[in-house]
CSV table of C-alpha atoms in Angstrom, one decimal:
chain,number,residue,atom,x,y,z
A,1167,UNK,CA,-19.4,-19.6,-23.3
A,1168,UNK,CA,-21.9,-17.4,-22.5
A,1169,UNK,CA,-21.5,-13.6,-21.3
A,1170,UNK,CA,-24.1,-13.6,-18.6
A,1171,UNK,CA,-26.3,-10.8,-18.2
A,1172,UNK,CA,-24.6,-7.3,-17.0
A,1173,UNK,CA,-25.0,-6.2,-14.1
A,1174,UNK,CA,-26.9,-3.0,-12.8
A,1175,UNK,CA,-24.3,-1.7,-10.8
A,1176,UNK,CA,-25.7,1.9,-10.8
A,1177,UNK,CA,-28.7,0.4,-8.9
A,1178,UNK,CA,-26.1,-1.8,-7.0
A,1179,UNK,CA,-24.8,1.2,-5.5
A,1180,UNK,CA,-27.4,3.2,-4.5
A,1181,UNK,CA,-29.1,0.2,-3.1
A,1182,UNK,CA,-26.0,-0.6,-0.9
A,1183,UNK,CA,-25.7,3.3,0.1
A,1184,UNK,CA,-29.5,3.2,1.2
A,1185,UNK,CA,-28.6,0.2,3.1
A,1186,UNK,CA,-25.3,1.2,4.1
A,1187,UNK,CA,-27.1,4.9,6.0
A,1188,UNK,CA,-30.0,2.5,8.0
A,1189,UNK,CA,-26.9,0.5,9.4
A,1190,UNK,CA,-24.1,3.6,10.3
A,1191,UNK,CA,-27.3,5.8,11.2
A,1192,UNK,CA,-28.1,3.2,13.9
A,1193,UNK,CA,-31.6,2.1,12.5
A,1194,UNK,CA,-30.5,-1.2,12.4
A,1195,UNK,CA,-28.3,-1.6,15.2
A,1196,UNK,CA,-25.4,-4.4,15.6
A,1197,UNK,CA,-27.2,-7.7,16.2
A,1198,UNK,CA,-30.1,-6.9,14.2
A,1199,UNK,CA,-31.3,-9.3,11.3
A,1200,UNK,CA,-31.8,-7.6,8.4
A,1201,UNK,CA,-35.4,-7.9,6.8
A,1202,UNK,CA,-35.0,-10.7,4.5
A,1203,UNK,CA,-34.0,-10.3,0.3
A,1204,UNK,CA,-37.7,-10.0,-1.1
A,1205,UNK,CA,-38.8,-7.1,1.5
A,1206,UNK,CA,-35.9,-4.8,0.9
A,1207,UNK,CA,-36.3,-5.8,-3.4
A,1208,UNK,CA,-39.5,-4.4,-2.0
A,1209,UNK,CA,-38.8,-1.6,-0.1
A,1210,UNK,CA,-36.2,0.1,-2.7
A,1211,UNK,CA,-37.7,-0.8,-5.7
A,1212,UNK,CA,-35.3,-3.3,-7.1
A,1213,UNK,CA,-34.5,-6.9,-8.1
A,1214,UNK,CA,-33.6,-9.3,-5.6
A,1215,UNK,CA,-29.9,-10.0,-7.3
A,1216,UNK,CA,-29.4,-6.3,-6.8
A,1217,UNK,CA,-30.3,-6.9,-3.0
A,1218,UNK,CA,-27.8,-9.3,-2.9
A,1219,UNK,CA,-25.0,-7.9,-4.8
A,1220,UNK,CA,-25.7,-4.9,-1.9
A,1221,UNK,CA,-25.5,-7.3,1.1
A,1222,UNK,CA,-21.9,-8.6,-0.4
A,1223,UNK,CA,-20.6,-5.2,-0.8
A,1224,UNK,CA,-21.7,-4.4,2.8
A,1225,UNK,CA,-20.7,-7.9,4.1
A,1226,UNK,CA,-16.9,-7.0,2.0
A,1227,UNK,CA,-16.8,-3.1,4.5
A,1228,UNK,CA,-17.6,-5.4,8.0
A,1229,UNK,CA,-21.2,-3.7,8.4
A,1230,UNK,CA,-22.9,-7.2,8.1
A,1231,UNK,CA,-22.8,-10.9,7.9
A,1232,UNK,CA,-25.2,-14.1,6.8
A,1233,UNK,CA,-25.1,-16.5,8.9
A,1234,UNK,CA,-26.5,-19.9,7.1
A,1235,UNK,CA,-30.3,-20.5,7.7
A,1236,UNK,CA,-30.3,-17.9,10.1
A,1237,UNK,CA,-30.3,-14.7,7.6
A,1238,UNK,CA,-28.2,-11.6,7.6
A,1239,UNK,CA,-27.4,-9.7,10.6
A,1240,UNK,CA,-25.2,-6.6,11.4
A,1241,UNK,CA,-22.2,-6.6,13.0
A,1242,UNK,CA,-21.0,-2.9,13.1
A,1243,UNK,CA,-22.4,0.4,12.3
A,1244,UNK,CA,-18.7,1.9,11.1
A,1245,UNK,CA,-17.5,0.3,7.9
A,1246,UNK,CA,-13.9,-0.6,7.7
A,1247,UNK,CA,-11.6,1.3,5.6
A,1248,UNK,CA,-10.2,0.1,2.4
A,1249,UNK,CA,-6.2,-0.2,2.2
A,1250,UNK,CA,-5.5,3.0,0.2
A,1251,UNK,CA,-7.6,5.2,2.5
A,1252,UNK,CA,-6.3,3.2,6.0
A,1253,UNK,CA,-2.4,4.1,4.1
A,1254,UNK,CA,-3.5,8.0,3.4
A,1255,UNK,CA,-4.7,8.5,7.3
A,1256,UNK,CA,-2.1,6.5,8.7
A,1257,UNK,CA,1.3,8.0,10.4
A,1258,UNK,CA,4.3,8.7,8.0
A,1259,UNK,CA,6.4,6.5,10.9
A,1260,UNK,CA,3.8,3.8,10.7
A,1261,UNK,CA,4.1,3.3,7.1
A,1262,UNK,CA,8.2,3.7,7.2
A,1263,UNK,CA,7.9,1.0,10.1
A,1264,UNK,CA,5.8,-1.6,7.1
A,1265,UNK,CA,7.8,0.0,4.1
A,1266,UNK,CA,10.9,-2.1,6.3
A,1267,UNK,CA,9.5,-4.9,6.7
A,1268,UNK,CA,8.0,-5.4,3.0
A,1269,UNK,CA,11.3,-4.5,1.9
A,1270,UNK,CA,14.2,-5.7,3.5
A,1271,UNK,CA,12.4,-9.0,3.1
A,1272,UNK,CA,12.2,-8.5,-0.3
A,1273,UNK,CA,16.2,-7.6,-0.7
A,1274,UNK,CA,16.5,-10.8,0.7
A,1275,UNK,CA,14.4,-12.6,-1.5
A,1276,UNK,CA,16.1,-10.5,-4.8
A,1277,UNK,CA,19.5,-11.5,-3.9
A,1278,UNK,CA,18.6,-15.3,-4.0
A,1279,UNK,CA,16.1,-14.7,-7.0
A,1280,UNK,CA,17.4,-12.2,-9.0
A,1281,UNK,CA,18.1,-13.1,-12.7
A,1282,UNK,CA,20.4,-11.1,-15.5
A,1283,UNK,CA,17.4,-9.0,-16.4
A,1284,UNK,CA,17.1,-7.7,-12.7
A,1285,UNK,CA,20.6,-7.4,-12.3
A,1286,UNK,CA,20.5,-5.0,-15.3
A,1287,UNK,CA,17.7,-3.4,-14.3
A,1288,UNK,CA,19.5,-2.7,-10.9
A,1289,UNK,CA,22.7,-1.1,-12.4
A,1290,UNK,CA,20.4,1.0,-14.7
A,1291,UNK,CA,17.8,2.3,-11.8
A,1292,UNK,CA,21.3,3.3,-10.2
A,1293,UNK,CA,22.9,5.1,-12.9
A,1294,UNK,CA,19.3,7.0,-13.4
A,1295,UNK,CA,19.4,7.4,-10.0
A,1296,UNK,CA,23.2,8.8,-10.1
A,1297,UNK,CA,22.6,11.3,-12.5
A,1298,UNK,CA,19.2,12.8,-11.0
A,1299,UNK,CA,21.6,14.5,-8.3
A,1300,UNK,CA,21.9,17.0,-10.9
A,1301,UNK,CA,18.3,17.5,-10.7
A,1302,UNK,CA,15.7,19.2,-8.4
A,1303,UNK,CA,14.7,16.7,-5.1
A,1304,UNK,CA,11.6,15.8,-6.6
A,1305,UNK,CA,13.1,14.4,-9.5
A,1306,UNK,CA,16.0,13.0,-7.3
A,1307,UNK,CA,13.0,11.3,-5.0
A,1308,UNK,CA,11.4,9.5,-7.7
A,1309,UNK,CA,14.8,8.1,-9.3
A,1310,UNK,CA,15.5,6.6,-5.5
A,1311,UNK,CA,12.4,5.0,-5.4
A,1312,UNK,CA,12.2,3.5,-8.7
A,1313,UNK,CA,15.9,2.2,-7.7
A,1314,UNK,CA,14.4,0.5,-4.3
A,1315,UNK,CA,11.1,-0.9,-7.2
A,1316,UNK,CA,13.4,-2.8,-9.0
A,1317,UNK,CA,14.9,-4.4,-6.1
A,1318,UNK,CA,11.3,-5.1,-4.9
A,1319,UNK,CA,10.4,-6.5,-8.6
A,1320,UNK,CA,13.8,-8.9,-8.7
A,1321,UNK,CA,12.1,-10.5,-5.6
A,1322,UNK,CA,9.7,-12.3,-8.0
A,1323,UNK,CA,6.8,-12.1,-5.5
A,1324,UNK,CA,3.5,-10.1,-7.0
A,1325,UNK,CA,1.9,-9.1,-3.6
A,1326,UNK,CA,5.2,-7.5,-2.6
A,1327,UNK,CA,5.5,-5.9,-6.3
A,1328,UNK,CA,1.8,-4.7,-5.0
A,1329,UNK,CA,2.7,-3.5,-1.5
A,1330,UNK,CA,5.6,-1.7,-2.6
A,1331,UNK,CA,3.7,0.0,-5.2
A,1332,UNK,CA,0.5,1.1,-2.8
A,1333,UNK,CA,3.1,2.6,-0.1
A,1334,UNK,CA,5.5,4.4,-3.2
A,1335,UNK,CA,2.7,7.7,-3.1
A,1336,UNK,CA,3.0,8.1,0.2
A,1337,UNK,CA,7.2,7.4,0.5
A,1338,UNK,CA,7.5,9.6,-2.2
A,1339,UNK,CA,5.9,12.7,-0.6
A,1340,UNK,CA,7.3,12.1,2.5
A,1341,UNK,CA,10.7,12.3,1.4
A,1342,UNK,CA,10.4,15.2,-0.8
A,1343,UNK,CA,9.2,16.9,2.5
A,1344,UNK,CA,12.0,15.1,3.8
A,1345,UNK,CA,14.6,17.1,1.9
A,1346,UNK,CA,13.0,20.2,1.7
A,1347,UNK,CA,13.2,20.2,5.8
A,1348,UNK,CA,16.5,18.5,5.6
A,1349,UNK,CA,19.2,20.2,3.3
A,1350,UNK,CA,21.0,17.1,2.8
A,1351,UNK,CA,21.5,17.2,-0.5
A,1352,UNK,CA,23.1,20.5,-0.4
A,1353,UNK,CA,26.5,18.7,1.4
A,1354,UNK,CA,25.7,15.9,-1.0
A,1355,UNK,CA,23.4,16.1,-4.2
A,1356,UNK,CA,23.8,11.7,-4.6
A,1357,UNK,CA,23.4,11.4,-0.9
A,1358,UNK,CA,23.4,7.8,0.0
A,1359,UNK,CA,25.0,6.5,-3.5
A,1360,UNK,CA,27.7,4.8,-1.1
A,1361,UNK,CA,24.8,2.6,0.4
A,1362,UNK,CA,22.7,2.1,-2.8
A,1363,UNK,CA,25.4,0.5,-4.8
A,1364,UNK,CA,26.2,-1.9,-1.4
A,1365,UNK,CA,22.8,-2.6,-2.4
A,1366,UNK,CA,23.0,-3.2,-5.9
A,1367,UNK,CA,26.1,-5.3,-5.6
A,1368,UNK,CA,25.0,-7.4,-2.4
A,1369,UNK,CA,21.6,-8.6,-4.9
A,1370,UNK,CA,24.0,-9.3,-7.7
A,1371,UNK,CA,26.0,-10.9,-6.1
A,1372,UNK,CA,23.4,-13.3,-4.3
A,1373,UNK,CA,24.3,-12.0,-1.2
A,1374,UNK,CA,21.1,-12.2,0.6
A,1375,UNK,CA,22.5,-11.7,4.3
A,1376,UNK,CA,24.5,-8.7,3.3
A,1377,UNK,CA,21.6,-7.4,0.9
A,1378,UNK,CA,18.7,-7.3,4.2
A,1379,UNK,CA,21.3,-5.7,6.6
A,1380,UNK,CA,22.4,-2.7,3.9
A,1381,UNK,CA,18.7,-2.0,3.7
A,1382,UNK,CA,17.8,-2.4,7.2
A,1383,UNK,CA,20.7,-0.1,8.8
A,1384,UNK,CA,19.3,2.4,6.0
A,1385,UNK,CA,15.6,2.7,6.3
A,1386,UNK,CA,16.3,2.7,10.3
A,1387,UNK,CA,18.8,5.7,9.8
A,1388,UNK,CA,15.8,7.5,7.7
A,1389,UNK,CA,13.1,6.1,10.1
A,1390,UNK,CA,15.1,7.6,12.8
A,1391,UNK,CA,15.7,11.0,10.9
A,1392,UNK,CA,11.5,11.0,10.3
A,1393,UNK,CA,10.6,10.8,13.7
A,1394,UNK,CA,13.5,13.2,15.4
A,1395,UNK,CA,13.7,15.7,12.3
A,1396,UNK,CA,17.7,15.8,13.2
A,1397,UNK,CA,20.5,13.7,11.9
A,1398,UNK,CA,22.3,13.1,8.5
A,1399,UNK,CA,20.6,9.8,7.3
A,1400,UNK,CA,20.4,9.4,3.6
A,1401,UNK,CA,16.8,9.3,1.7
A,1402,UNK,CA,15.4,5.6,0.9
């Protein structure tokens, strides 16, 4: 099978960027058609394939769209953001509120999933997670979070292995802050191991009801503790 030539993506680039600043600089404003492929080839001093590998990145941010025999026209001047930045600019309660739903769904999902392998990986995640309350927060943080992967990983569903994995950055900052703002390990350096092993047990055991509502009364105790900076609520 053949390769196929390789692409000029350096060119691709700056010929989307060039094209990208006449549309956000309001040179072409929205409802504009765009000059057609062989005049910007023209214009910027490239090949028409590079033209329209620049027109699909721009037609991927929102800035414009063909429309069939009609051209390409623009329909805004501000790109949209990708997921990672639209996560790093977004409130810490407004990713807790998502974290929720991807997850308890996914406990749900584990508990009726799971196999042996998970169930192992489960107990494991919770002993690590057990004996990082010797450790510094940081540590402690990350130990809790792999815990709450491997539920998300039993679930057997790869965009919620995905989701779980884009928010884990952010979760695991936050909480970190979290602890330093709120000594709760200092009353309790496995705070939460009550809950976390309901957790464990309730997937193992294919409990799927009993699985969602640990997790749910949980990340709502934290979610609470995030947005009032007051309580006792355990780290998730």
């Amino acid at each position: 099978m053949p390769l196929g030539a390789v692409r000029p993506s350096p060119l691709v680039e700056q010929a989307t960027e060039r094209l990208r600043e006449q549309i956000t600089g309001g040179h072409w404003p929205v409802g504009t058609r765009l000059p057609g492929e062989t005049t910007l080839a023209r214009e910027l001093g490239v090949g028409r394939s590079t033209v329209r590998e620049a027109l699909r990145a721009l037609a991927g941010a929102g800035l414009v769209r063909a429309r069939q025999g009609a051209g390409v026209f623009v329909t805004a001047t501000d790109p949209l953001e990708d997921w990672p930045t639209r996560l790093r600019r977004a409130a810490v309660t407004d990713v807790y509120e998502v974290r929720m739903a991807v997850e308890v769904h996914a406990a749900h999902l584990a508990a009726t999933r799971r196999t042996d392998d998970d169930i192992a990986a489960l107990r494991a995640a919770l002993a690590e997670r057990r004996a990082a309350s010797a450790r510094d927060d940081a540590a402690f943080v990350d130990a809790d979070i792999a815990l709450h992967r491997a539920v998300v990983a039993a679930a057997r569903n790869p965009l919620l292995t995905g989701l779980f994995a884009d928010f884990a950055p952010t979760l695991r900052d936050t909480l970190v802050d979290l602890l330093d703002l709120v000594p709760l390990r200092e009353r309790d350096p496995n705070t939460g191991d009550d809950t976390h092993a309901a957790l464990v047990d309730a997937v193992a055991a294919g409990d799927a009801p009993r699985a969602e509502a640990v997790l749910r009364r949980e990340l709502e105790e934290t979610l609470a503790l995030l947005r009032t900076g007051e309580g006792g609520a355990a780290p998730e």
